[in-house]
Short mmCIF file of C-alpha atoms in Angstrom, two decimals:
data_model
loop_
_atom_site.label_atom_id
_atom_site.label_comp_id
_atom_site.label_asym_id
_atom_site.label_seq_id
_atom_site.Cartn_x
_atom_site.Cartn_y
_atom_site.Cartn_z
CA MET A 1 0.00 0.00 0.00
CA LEU A 2 2.64 2.42 1.14
CA ASN A 3 4.80 1.14 -1.60
CA ASN A 4 2.07 1.78 -4.08
CA ILE A 5 1.64 5.38 -2.96
CA THR A 6 5.33 6.13 -3.02
CA ARG A 7 5.59 4.61 -6.42
CA ARG A 8 2.75 6.74 -7.68
CA THR A 9 4.26 9.82 -6.08
CA PHE A 10 7.57 8.95 -7.58
CA VAL A 11 6.08 8.61 -11.05
CA ALA A 12 4.27 11.93 -10.59
CA LEU A 13 7.41 13.63 -9.34
CA ALA A 14 9.52 12.11 -12.08
CA SER A 15 7.13 13.18 -14.81
CA SER A 16 6.85 16.68 -13.40
CA SER A 17 10.62 17.01 -13.29
CA VAL A 18 10.72 15.81 -16.88
CA ALA A 19 8.26 18.58 -17.68
CA ILE A 20 10.45 21.12 -15.89
CA ALA A 21 13.54 19.83 -17.65
CA ALA A 22 11.72 19.97 -20.95
CA THR A 23 10.55 23.55 -20.48
CA PRO A 24 13.77 25.28 -21.53
CA SER A 25 13.74 23.56 -24.92
CA TRP A 26 10.18 24.83 -25.53
CA ALA A 27 10.73 28.25 -24.11
CA LEU A 28 10.70 30.90 -26.71
CA THR A 29 13.19 33.75 -26.68
CA GLN A 30 12.36 37.29 -27.64
CA GLY A 31 14.59 36.92 -30.68
CA GLU A 32 12.73 33.81 -31.83
CA ALA A 33 9.35 35.48 -31.35
CA ARG A 34 10.44 38.43 -33.48
CA LYS A 35 11.93 36.09 -36.07
CA LEU A 36 8.63 34.27 -36.34
CA VAL A 37 6.68 37.49 -36.86
CA ASP A 38 9.34 38.82 -39.25
CA SER A 39 9.04 35.77 -41.42
CA LEU A 40 5.22 35.80 -41.14
CA VAL A 41 5.20 39.45 -42.20
CA ALA A 42 7.56 38.69 -45.11
CA LYS A 43 5.17 35.95 -46.25
CA ILE A 44 2.13 38.24 -45.99
CA ASN A 45 4.00 40.99 -47.85
CA SER A 46 4.99 38.60 -50.61
CA VAL A 47 1.42 37.35 -51.03
CA ILE A 48 -0.10 40.85 -51.13
CA GLY A 49 2.59 41.93 -53.56
CA SER A 50 2.10 38.91 -55.83
CA GLY A 51 -0.92 40.38 -57.61
CA LYS A 52 -2.63 36.98 -57.68
CA SER A 53 -6.40 36.52 -57.82
CA GLU A 54 -8.40 36.74 -54.59
CA ALA A 55 -9.07 33.00 -54.55
CA ALA A 56 -5.38 32.21 -55.02
CA MET A 57 -4.39 34.68 -52.28
CA ILE A 58 -6.87 33.19 -49.84
CA LYS A 59 -5.41 29.76 -50.53
CA GLU A 60 -1.95 31.13 -49.75
CA PHE A 61 -3.21 32.72 -46.54
CA GLN A 62 -4.71 29.42 -45.49
CA GLY A 63 -1.23 27.90 -45.84
CA ILE A 64 0.26 30.79 -43.87
CA PHE A 65 -2.26 30.32 -41.05
CA ARG A 66 -1.49 26.61 -40.93
CA ARG A 67 2.26 27.27 -40.80
CA TYR A 68 2.36 30.27 -38.43
CA ALA A 69 -0.75 30.18 -36.25
CA ASP A 70 -1.84 27.82 -33.52
CA VAL A 71 -5.25 27.34 -35.07
CA PRO A 72 -6.38 24.54 -32.68
CA ILE A 73 -5.98 26.73 -29.58
CA MET A 74 -7.67 29.63 -31.39
CA ALA A 75 -10.60 27.37 -32.26
CA GLN A 76 -10.89 26.17 -28.67
CA TYR A 77 -10.83 29.71 -27.32
CA ALA A 78 -13.43 30.83 -29.85
CA LEU A 79 -15.74 28.07 -28.64
CA GLY A 80 -15.32 29.28 -25.05
CA VAL A 81 -17.26 27.73 -22.15
CA ASP A 82 -19.71 26.19 -24.61
CA GLY A 83 -16.82 24.00 -25.75
CA ARG A 84 -17.16 21.97 -22.56
CA ARG A 85 -20.49 20.59 -23.82
CA ALA A 86 -19.15 19.53 -27.21
CA SER A 87 -18.24 15.93 -28.01
CA ALA A 88 -14.74 15.02 -29.21
CA SER A 89 -15.89 14.54 -32.79
CA GLN A 90 -17.80 17.85 -32.72
CA LYS A 91 -14.65 19.57 -31.48
CA ARG A 92 -12.68 18.01 -34.32
CA SER A 93 -15.06 19.03 -37.05
CA PHE A 94 -15.39 22.48 -35.51
CA GLY A 95 -11.60 22.81 -35.56
CA LYS A 96 -11.47 21.97 -39.25
CA ALA A 97 -14.30 24.32 -40.18
CA PHE A 98 -12.75 27.09 -38.07
CA GLU A 99 -9.39 26.82 -39.85
CA ILE A 100 -10.95 27.31 -43.27
CA TYR A 101 -13.29 30.03 -42.01
CA ILE A 102 -10.51 32.07 -40.42
CA ALA A 103 -8.20 31.84 -43.44
CA ARG A 104 -11.02 32.94 -45.72
CA LYS A 105 -12.16 35.78 -43.50
CA TYR A 106 -8.74 37.23 -42.69
CA GLY A 107 -7.36 36.44 -46.12
CA LYS A 108 -9.98 38.78 -47.53
CA ARG A 109 -8.95 41.45 -44.99
CA PHE A 110 -5.26 41.12 -45.86
CA ARG A 111 -6.15 41.80 -49.46
CA GLU A 112 -6.74 45.43 -48.41
CA PHE A 113 -3.04 45.55 -47.52
CA VAL A 114 -2.16 45.43 -51.23
CA GLY A 115 0.42 48.08 -51.99
CA GLY A 116 1.16 48.52 -48.30
CA LYS A 117 3.78 47.08 -46.00
CA VAL A 118 4.01 45.65 -42.52
CA GLU A 119 7.11 46.05 -40.32
CA VAL A 120 8.05 44.73 -36.87
CA LYS A 121 8.46 47.53 -34.31
CA SER A 122 8.91 46.10 -30.81
CA SER A 123 8.40 43.07 -28.60
CA ARG A 124 7.94 42.25 -24.92
CA LYS A 125 7.42 39.26 -22.63
CA ILE A 126 3.89 38.25 -21.64
CA ASN A 127 2.46 35.27 -19.72
CA ALA A 128 2.09 32.88 -22.61
CA GLY A 129 5.17 34.00 -24.54
CA TYR A 130 5.83 37.27 -26.33
CA GLU A 131 3.93 40.19 -27.73
CA VAL A 132 5.28 41.49 -31.04
CA LYS A 133 4.04 44.86 -32.29
CA THR A 134 4.09 45.71 -35.97
CA LYS A 135 3.16 48.78 -37.95
CA ALA A 136 1.05 48.39 -41.06
CA SER A 137 1.27 51.21 -43.59
CA LEU A 138 -1.40 51.19 -46.24
CA ARG A 139 -1.79 53.40 -49.21
CA GLY A 140 -3.81 56.53 -48.50
CA SER A 141 -4.38 55.95 -44.80
CA ALA A 142 -2.54 56.55 -41.55
CA PRO A 143 -0.33 53.67 -40.37
CA PHE A 144 -1.93 51.40 -37.81
CA GLU A 145 -0.80 48.91 -35.22
CA VAL A 146 -1.05 45.15 -35.64
CA THR A 147 0.07 43.08 -32.64
CA PHE A 148 0.81 39.36 -32.59
CA LEU A 149 0.91 37.18 -29.47
CA VAL A 150 3.41 34.38 -29.93
CA SER A 151 3.85 31.26 -27.82
CA SER A 152 5.75 27.97 -27.98
CA LYS A 153 3.42 26.15 -25.59
CA SER A 154 2.03 24.04 -28.42
CA GLY A 155 5.55 22.65 -28.98
CA LYS A 156 6.17 24.97 -31.90
CA ASP A 157 6.65 28.74 -32.15
CA LEU A 158 3.26 29.96 -33.31
CA PHE A 159 1.07 33.03 -32.95
CA PHE A 160 -2.21 32.48 -31.11
CA ASN A 161 -3.81 35.92 -31.17
CA MET A 162 -3.70 39.12 -33.14
CA PHE A 163 -4.88 42.68 -32.44
CA ILE A 164 -5.61 45.25 -35.12
CA GLU A 165 -5.71 48.71 -33.51
CA GLY A 166 -6.72 47.14 -30.23
CA VAL A 167 -9.34 44.82 -31.71
CA ASN A 168 -8.73 41.32 -30.40
CA LEU A 169 -9.17 38.61 -33.01
CA LEU A 170 -9.91 35.82 -30.51
CA LEU A 171 -12.50 37.86 -28.64
CA THR A 172 -14.15 38.90 -31.90
CA GLU A 173 -14.33 35.29 -33.02
CA ARG A 174 -15.66 34.12 -29.65
CA THR A 175 -18.49 36.64 -30.01
CA GLU A 176 -19.12 35.44 -33.55
CA ILE A 177 -19.15 31.73 -32.67
CA GLY A 178 -21.34 32.47 -29.62
CA ALA A 179 -23.83 34.30 -31.84
CA LEU A 180 -23.81 31.45 -34.38
CA LEU A 181 -24.51 28.98 -31.56
CA ASP A 182 -27.35 31.15 -30.22
CA ARG A 183 -28.85 31.41 -33.68
CA ASN A 184 -28.88 27.63 -33.87
CA GLY A 185 -30.39 27.12 -30.43
CA GLY A 186 -27.09 25.87 -29.00
CA ASN A 187 -26.83 23.01 -31.52
CA PHE A 188 -23.15 22.39 -32.37
CA ASP A 189 -23.68 20.47 -35.60
CA LYS A 190 -25.92 23.19 -37.04
CA MET A 191 -23.46 25.87 -35.89
CA ILE A 192 -20.58 24.05 -37.63
CA ALA A 193 -22.66 23.76 -40.82
CA ASP A 194 -23.27 27.55 -40.65
CA LEU A 195 -19.59 28.23 -40.02
CA LYS A 196 -18.67 26.35 -43.18
CA LYS A 197 -20.77 28.82 -45.15
CA ALA A 198 -19.53 31.91 -43.25
CA GLY A 199 -16.52 34.17 -43.85
CA MET B 1 -9.71 92.67 -32.85
CA PHE B 2 -12.39 90.54 -34.37
CA PHE B 3 -10.15 87.55 -33.87
CA PHE B 4 -9.62 88.14 -30.17
CA SER B 5 -13.25 88.78 -29.39
CA SER B 6 -14.29 85.62 -31.20
CA VAL B 7 -11.64 83.59 -29.38
CA LYS B 8 -12.96 84.92 -26.11
CA SER B 9 -16.52 84.01 -26.94
CA ILE B 10 -15.43 80.54 -28.04
CA ALA B 11 -13.54 80.06 -24.81
CA THR B 12 -16.54 80.96 -22.65
CA LYS B 13 -18.84 78.77 -24.70
CA ILE B 14 -16.47 75.82 -24.45
CA ALA B 15 -16.04 76.27 -20.73
CA LEU B 16 -19.82 76.33 -20.25
CA ILE B 17 -20.46 73.32 -22.41
CA ALA B 18 -17.54 71.46 -20.88
CA CYS B 19 -18.95 71.85 -17.38
CA THR B 20 -22.34 70.49 -18.27
CA ALA B 21 -20.79 67.74 -20.40
CA ALA B 22 -18.54 66.61 -17.58
CA LEU B 23 -21.50 66.52 -15.24
CA THR B 24 -23.70 64.46 -17.54
CA ALA B 25 -20.90 62.06 -18.37
CA CYS B 26 -20.10 61.49 -14.71
CA ALA B 27 -23.69 61.10 -13.71
CA SER B 28 -24.36 58.48 -16.32
CA SER B 29 -21.26 56.35 -15.83
CA GLY B 30 -22.80 53.37 -14.13
CA VAL B 31 -21.44 50.02 -13.10
CA ARG B 32 -19.83 48.05 -15.84
CA ALA B 33 -20.63 44.43 -16.38
CA THR B 34 -17.80 41.94 -15.91
CA ASP B 35 -17.34 41.47 -19.64
CA GLY B 36 -16.40 45.15 -19.99
CA ILE B 37 -19.57 45.97 -21.87
CA TYR B 38 -22.15 48.20 -20.20
CA ASP B 39 -25.19 48.32 -22.42
CA PRO B 40 -28.34 48.88 -20.35
CA ASN B 41 -30.27 50.18 -23.37
CA GLU B 42 -29.49 47.23 -25.59
CA GLU B 43 -33.06 46.84 -26.79
CA ARG B 44 -33.29 50.42 -28.01
CA ASN B 45 -29.77 50.30 -29.41
CA ARG B 46 -30.60 47.21 -31.41
CA LYS B 47 -33.52 49.04 -33.00
CA VAL B 48 -31.22 51.91 -33.98
CA HIS B 49 -28.75 49.36 -35.30
CA ALA B 50 -31.41 47.77 -37.49
CA PHE B 51 -32.20 51.24 -38.83
CA ASN B 52 -28.52 51.98 -39.47
CA VAL B 53 -28.04 48.73 -41.35
CA LYS B 54 -31.03 49.54 -43.53
CA LEU B 55 -29.73 53.07 -44.08
CA ASP B 56 -26.37 51.71 -45.12
CA GLN B 57 -27.90 49.14 -47.40
CA LYS B 58 -30.27 51.52 -49.15
CA LEU B 59 -28.33 54.77 -49.16
CA VAL B 60 -24.82 55.02 -47.74
CA ARG B 61 -23.28 51.91 -49.27
CA PRO B 62 -24.55 52.54 -52.84
CA ALA B 63 -23.58 56.22 -52.62
CA ALA B 64 -20.14 55.35 -51.27
CA THR B 65 -19.49 52.74 -53.92
CA ARG B 66 -20.46 55.21 -56.61
CA TYR B 67 -18.44 58.02 -55.05
CA SER B 68 -15.37 55.81 -54.81
CA SER B 69 -15.72 54.41 -58.30
CA ILE B 70 -16.37 57.74 -60.07
CA LEU B 71 -13.63 59.78 -58.37
CA PRO B 72 -9.97 58.91 -58.91
CA ASP B 73 -8.13 57.97 -55.70
CA GLU B 74 -6.07 61.18 -55.87
CA ILE B 75 -9.14 63.39 -55.67
CA GLU B 76 -10.65 61.28 -52.90
CA ASN B 77 -7.38 61.67 -50.99
CA SER B 78 -7.41 65.45 -51.52
CA VAL B 79 -10.95 65.73 -50.22
CA GLY B 80 -9.94 63.62 -47.24
CA ASN B 81 -6.88 65.81 -46.62
CA PHE B 82 -8.97 68.96 -46.89
CA ALA B 83 -11.53 67.69 -44.36
CA GLU B 84 -8.81 66.53 -42.01
CA ASN B 85 -7.00 69.84 -42.19
CA LEU B 86 -10.14 71.77 -41.31
CA GLY B 87 -10.45 69.56 -38.25
CA GLN B 88 -6.98 70.47 -36.96
CA PRO B 89 -8.02 73.65 -35.09
CA SER B 90 -10.53 71.58 -33.12
CA ILE B 91 -7.77 69.08 -32.34
CA MET B 92 -5.64 72.01 -31.19
CA VAL B 93 -8.38 73.30 -28.87
CA ASN B 94 -8.88 69.83 -27.36
CA SER B 95 -5.12 69.38 -26.94
CA ILE B 96 -5.04 72.67 -25.02
CA LEU B 97 -7.92 71.51 -22.83
CA GLN B 98 -6.03 68.27 -22.16
CA GLY B 99 -2.83 70.16 -21.34
CA ASP B 100 -1.14 68.19 -24.13
CA LEU B 101 1.57 70.57 -25.36
CA ARG B 102 2.97 68.11 -27.86
CA GLY B 103 -0.50 67.66 -29.35
CA VAL B 104 -0.96 71.41 -29.58
CA GLY B 105 2.38 71.72 -31.39
CA LEU B 106 1.61 68.90 -33.79
CA SER B 107 -1.85 70.19 -34.71
CA VAL B 108 -0.56 73.73 -35.21
CA ALA B 109 2.38 72.48 -37.31
CA ARG B 110 0.07 70.31 -39.40
CA PHE B 111 -2.51 73.02 -39.93
CA LEU B 112 0.03 75.67 -40.89
CA SER B 113 2.12 73.50 -43.22
CA ASN B 114 -0.91 71.99 -44.95
CA THR B 115 -2.77 75.27 -45.28
CA ILE B 116 0.19 77.34 -46.49
CA LEU B 117 2.27 74.81 -48.42
CA GLY B 118 -0.46 72.29 -49.18
CA PHE B 119 -2.82 74.54 -51.19
CA GLY B 120 -5.27 75.19 -48.37
CA GLY B 121 -5.09 71.64 -47.08
CA LEU B 122 -5.56 69.69 -50.30
CA VAL B 123 -2.07 68.19 -50.05
CA ASP B 124 -0.86 66.55 -46.85
CA VAL B 125 2.53 68.31 -46.74
CA ALA B 126 2.85 67.48 -43.04
CA GLU B 127 3.05 63.81 -43.91
CA ILE B 128 5.89 64.48 -46.35
CA LEU B 129 7.61 66.56 -43.65
CA GLU B 130 7.01 63.66 -41.26
CA VAL B 131 5.01 65.62 -38.70
CA SER B 132 3.35 62.85 -36.66
CA GLU B 133 -0.36 62.57 -36.98
CA HIS B 134 -2.31 63.60 -33.91
CA ASP B 135 -6.01 63.08 -33.47
CA THR B 136 -8.20 63.83 -30.52
CA ASP B 137 -11.71 64.98 -29.71
CA PHE B 138 -13.72 66.29 -26.80
CA GLY B 139 -14.64 62.72 -25.86
CA GLU B 140 -10.96 62.16 -25.16
CA THR B 141 -10.76 65.44 -23.26
CA LEU B 142 -13.57 64.17 -21.01
CA TYR B 143 -11.68 60.89 -20.54
CA LYS B 144 -8.53 62.81 -19.57
CA TRP B 145 -10.59 64.86 -17.12
CA GLY B 146 -11.71 61.64 -15.47
CA ALA B 147 -15.27 61.29 -16.75
CA GLY B 148 -16.52 57.70 -16.93
CA GLU B 149 -17.19 56.02 -20.26
CA GLY B 150 -20.90 55.68 -19.58
CA ALA B 151 -23.25 53.33 -21.35
CA TYR B 152 -22.77 52.07 -24.87
CA VAL B 153 -25.00 53.85 -27.40
CA GLU B 154 -25.63 53.28 -31.06
CA LEU B 155 -26.43 56.62 -32.69
CA PRO B 156 -28.70 56.91 -35.73
CA ALA B 157 -26.56 57.31 -38.88
CA LEU B 158 -23.38 57.89 -36.86
CA GLY B 159 -23.14 54.40 -35.43
CA PRO B 160 -21.46 52.99 -32.30
CA SER B 161 -20.58 55.38 -29.46
CA THR B 162 -20.66 55.76 -25.70
CA VAL B 163 -22.35 58.40 -23.58
CA ARG B 164 -18.98 60.07 -23.04
CA ALA B 165 -18.04 59.97 -26.73
CA THR B 166 -21.48 61.25 -27.75
CA THR B 167 -21.21 64.17 -25.35
CA GLY B 168 -17.82 64.84 -26.90
CA LYS B 169 -19.27 64.81 -30.40
CA VAL B 170 -21.90 67.36 -29.46
CA VAL B 171 -19.35 69.63 -27.81
CA ASP B 172 -17.01 69.28 -30.79
CA LEU B 173 -19.64 70.97 -32.93
CA PHE B 174 -18.49 74.08 -31.06
CA THR B 175 -14.78 73.46 -30.47
CA ASN B 176 -13.63 74.32 -33.97
CA PRO B 177 -12.57 78.00 -34.02
CA LEU B 178 -12.91 78.00 -37.81
CA SER B 179 -16.66 77.72 -37.54
CA TYR B 180 -16.67 81.03 -35.65
CA MET B 181 -14.37 82.82 -38.05
CA LEU B 182 -15.76 81.71 -41.38
CA HIS B 183 -19.03 82.90 -42.89
CA SER B 184 -21.34 80.90 -45.06
CA PRO B 185 -20.91 79.28 -47.49
CA GLU B 186 -17.21 78.71 -46.57
CA LYS B 187 -18.43 77.59 -43.17
CA TYR B 188 -20.06 74.54 -44.73
CA TYR B 189 -17.09 73.42 -46.83
CA GLY B 190 -15.77 71.52 -43.86
CA THR B 191 -19.03 69.66 -43.24
CA LEU B 192 -19.32 68.84 -46.92
CA ALA B 193 -15.73 67.66 -47.11
CA SER B 194 -16.00 65.52 -44.00
CA THR B 195 -19.23 63.94 -45.23
CA SER B 196 -17.51 63.16 -48.53
CA SER B 197 -14.52 61.84 -46.69
CA ARG B 198 -16.74 59.52 -44.65
CA LEU B 199 -18.31 58.27 -47.85
CA SER B 200 -14.87 57.73 -49.25
CA ASP B 201 -13.86 55.64 -46.22
CA ARG B 202 -17.07 53.64 -46.49
CA GLY B 203 -16.16 52.91 -50.12
CA ARG B 204 -12.52 52.15 -49.52
CA TYR B 205 -13.01 49.83 -46.55
CA SER B 206 -16.14 48.44 -48.12
CA SER B 207 -15.37 44.77 -47.64
CA THR B 208 -14.35 45.13 -43.99
CA ILE B 209 -17.47 47.08 -43.11
CA ASP B 210 -19.63 44.74 -45.17
CA SER B 211 -18.20 41.77 -43.34
CA ILE B 212 -19.20 43.27 -39.99
CA LEU B 213 -22.64 44.54 -41.03
CA TYR B 214 -23.75 41.80 -43.38
CA GLU B 215 -21.69 38.70 -42.78
CA SER B 216 -21.49 38.36 -39.02
CA ALA B 217 -23.98 36.28 -37.08
CA ASP B 218 -24.86 39.18 -34.77
CA SER B 219 -23.70 42.42 -36.37
CA TYR B 220 -24.89 44.48 -33.41
CA ALA B 221 -22.74 42.58 -30.89
CA GLN B 222 -19.81 42.53 -33.29
CA ALA B 223 -19.95 46.28 -34.01
CA ARG B 224 -20.27 47.02 -30.29
CA LEU B 225 -17.29 44.85 -29.36
CA ILE B 226 -15.07 46.21 -32.12
CA TYR B 227 -15.98 49.83 -31.38
CA LEU B 228 -15.38 49.56 -27.62
CA GLN B 229 -12.05 47.78 -28.01
CA ASN B 230 -10.81 50.21 -30.63
CA ARG B 231 -11.98 53.30 -28.78
CA ARG B 232 -10.35 52.20 -25.52
CA PHE B 233 -7.19 51.33 -27.43
CA SER B 234 -6.99 54.78 -28.98
CA LEU B 235 -7.60 56.46 -25.59
CA GLY B 236 -5.01 54.20 -23.96
CA ASP B 237 -7.74 53.26 -21.48
CA GLU B 238 -6.32 50.05 -20.04
CA GLY B 239 -8.55 50.18 -16.97
CA SER B 240 -11.69 49.60 -19.01
CA ALA B 241 -10.24 46.58 -20.80
CA LEU B 242 -12.65 43.70 -21.20
CA SER B 243 -11.47 42.31 -17.89
CA ALA B 244 -13.05 38.87 -17.91
CA ASP B 245 -11.55 38.38 -21.34
CA ASP B 246 -8.12 39.72 -20.55
CA PRO B 247 -6.47 39.60 -23.95
CA TYR B 248 -3.17 38.71 -22.35
CA SER B 249 -4.52 35.87 -20.28
CA ASP B 250 -2.92 32.62 -21.29
CA PRO B 251 -5.37 30.54 -23.39
CA TYR B 252 -3.09 27.52 -23.02
CA GLU B 253 -4.04 27.34 -19.34
CA ASP B 254 -7.72 26.74 -20.06
CA PRO B 255 -8.94 27.61 -23.53
CA TYR B 256 -12.57 26.98 -22.61
CA ALA B 257 -12.46 29.40 -19.68
CA GLN B 258 -14.97 32.22 -19.79
#
């Protein structure tokens, strides 16, 4: 009995120390966070400068989101407390629908950046990782601030939230998904079907 | 002589209006809900929103699309510059009221360079000279003076606002010294230009605005959330952040948390 407990404690302790030991290799440095955003910004700039069709650009943005953003955590956050009621398969299909929806929606927005440029300005440490501020300069309008929150907690360096002039992408999407759920009387499957058509 | 007497009358008017404005804004700043949104008149606001969407659909959007497609971008920009330049004296007055010397300097520098070198404000010379842009309004002055944000309001035709920002808008009808010094019809050039400039923005950012008004599941809630976040961001009002949804909270801890 005692043996059993100590063994369990030992396993728990051992695994937690493994986690602690593993942390440094995950931990993101400020330089890495900036590098990620720099390369993300370079990709966005190259797509908006490519002069491709809207459909082709959106496809490219979908690839960019998959490569640079932690879409699963964004999807979970967007679902919010309601997510606790969802089944595993509902969560999976929601995740898939959300990825396409977000690439389509924000891909269309990025199209307005055509002829403009985005540059990294500053970065600082936050709870989940780093905050990287960029300045977007568009033709014929005052420059505005786009901020990325970057974390390595998923195992990879990825951004998990974005603010455009203070407007929080995750919060906006949580409101949107909440409204879609309300409209469908709280039914997840119907909400997911609606999401596939949205954006 | 005329100049000084009109400045004096403006100053007294502003002081009077400011007092009443500060009082109303303070009186109406109630408790804020935990999600950072205080919207006790939601039912009425939603009705106004429905009206605004219809107005946009039937009138503003078609007019804006036409305006943007007929006029070359250069002319649209000039109209925008002209409207913005006429707004600078009001920005100067508000900067004075906020005790923001840098803001006063910037707005004076912008107004003078654009008016003198930029053909009466048609060309944004200040941008070429790299004079930073500075924008403020009486709503911000009230914020700096410590007035509470007050309830969220959606105004007919003008859209999302708060009690404090609305009070500011009303007062700003009187804070522009130009409106006291110019006679009609010159007096109305500014209004005309700023209306055109708004149309131009509606046309230029057409797809973003469309996506909020026509593509979101609840355009009222979406417009409210976006407005409040953006307004607080531009005021630097960290205290009113949507606290329960702290944007810097770590979603990896519990993504389903409220």
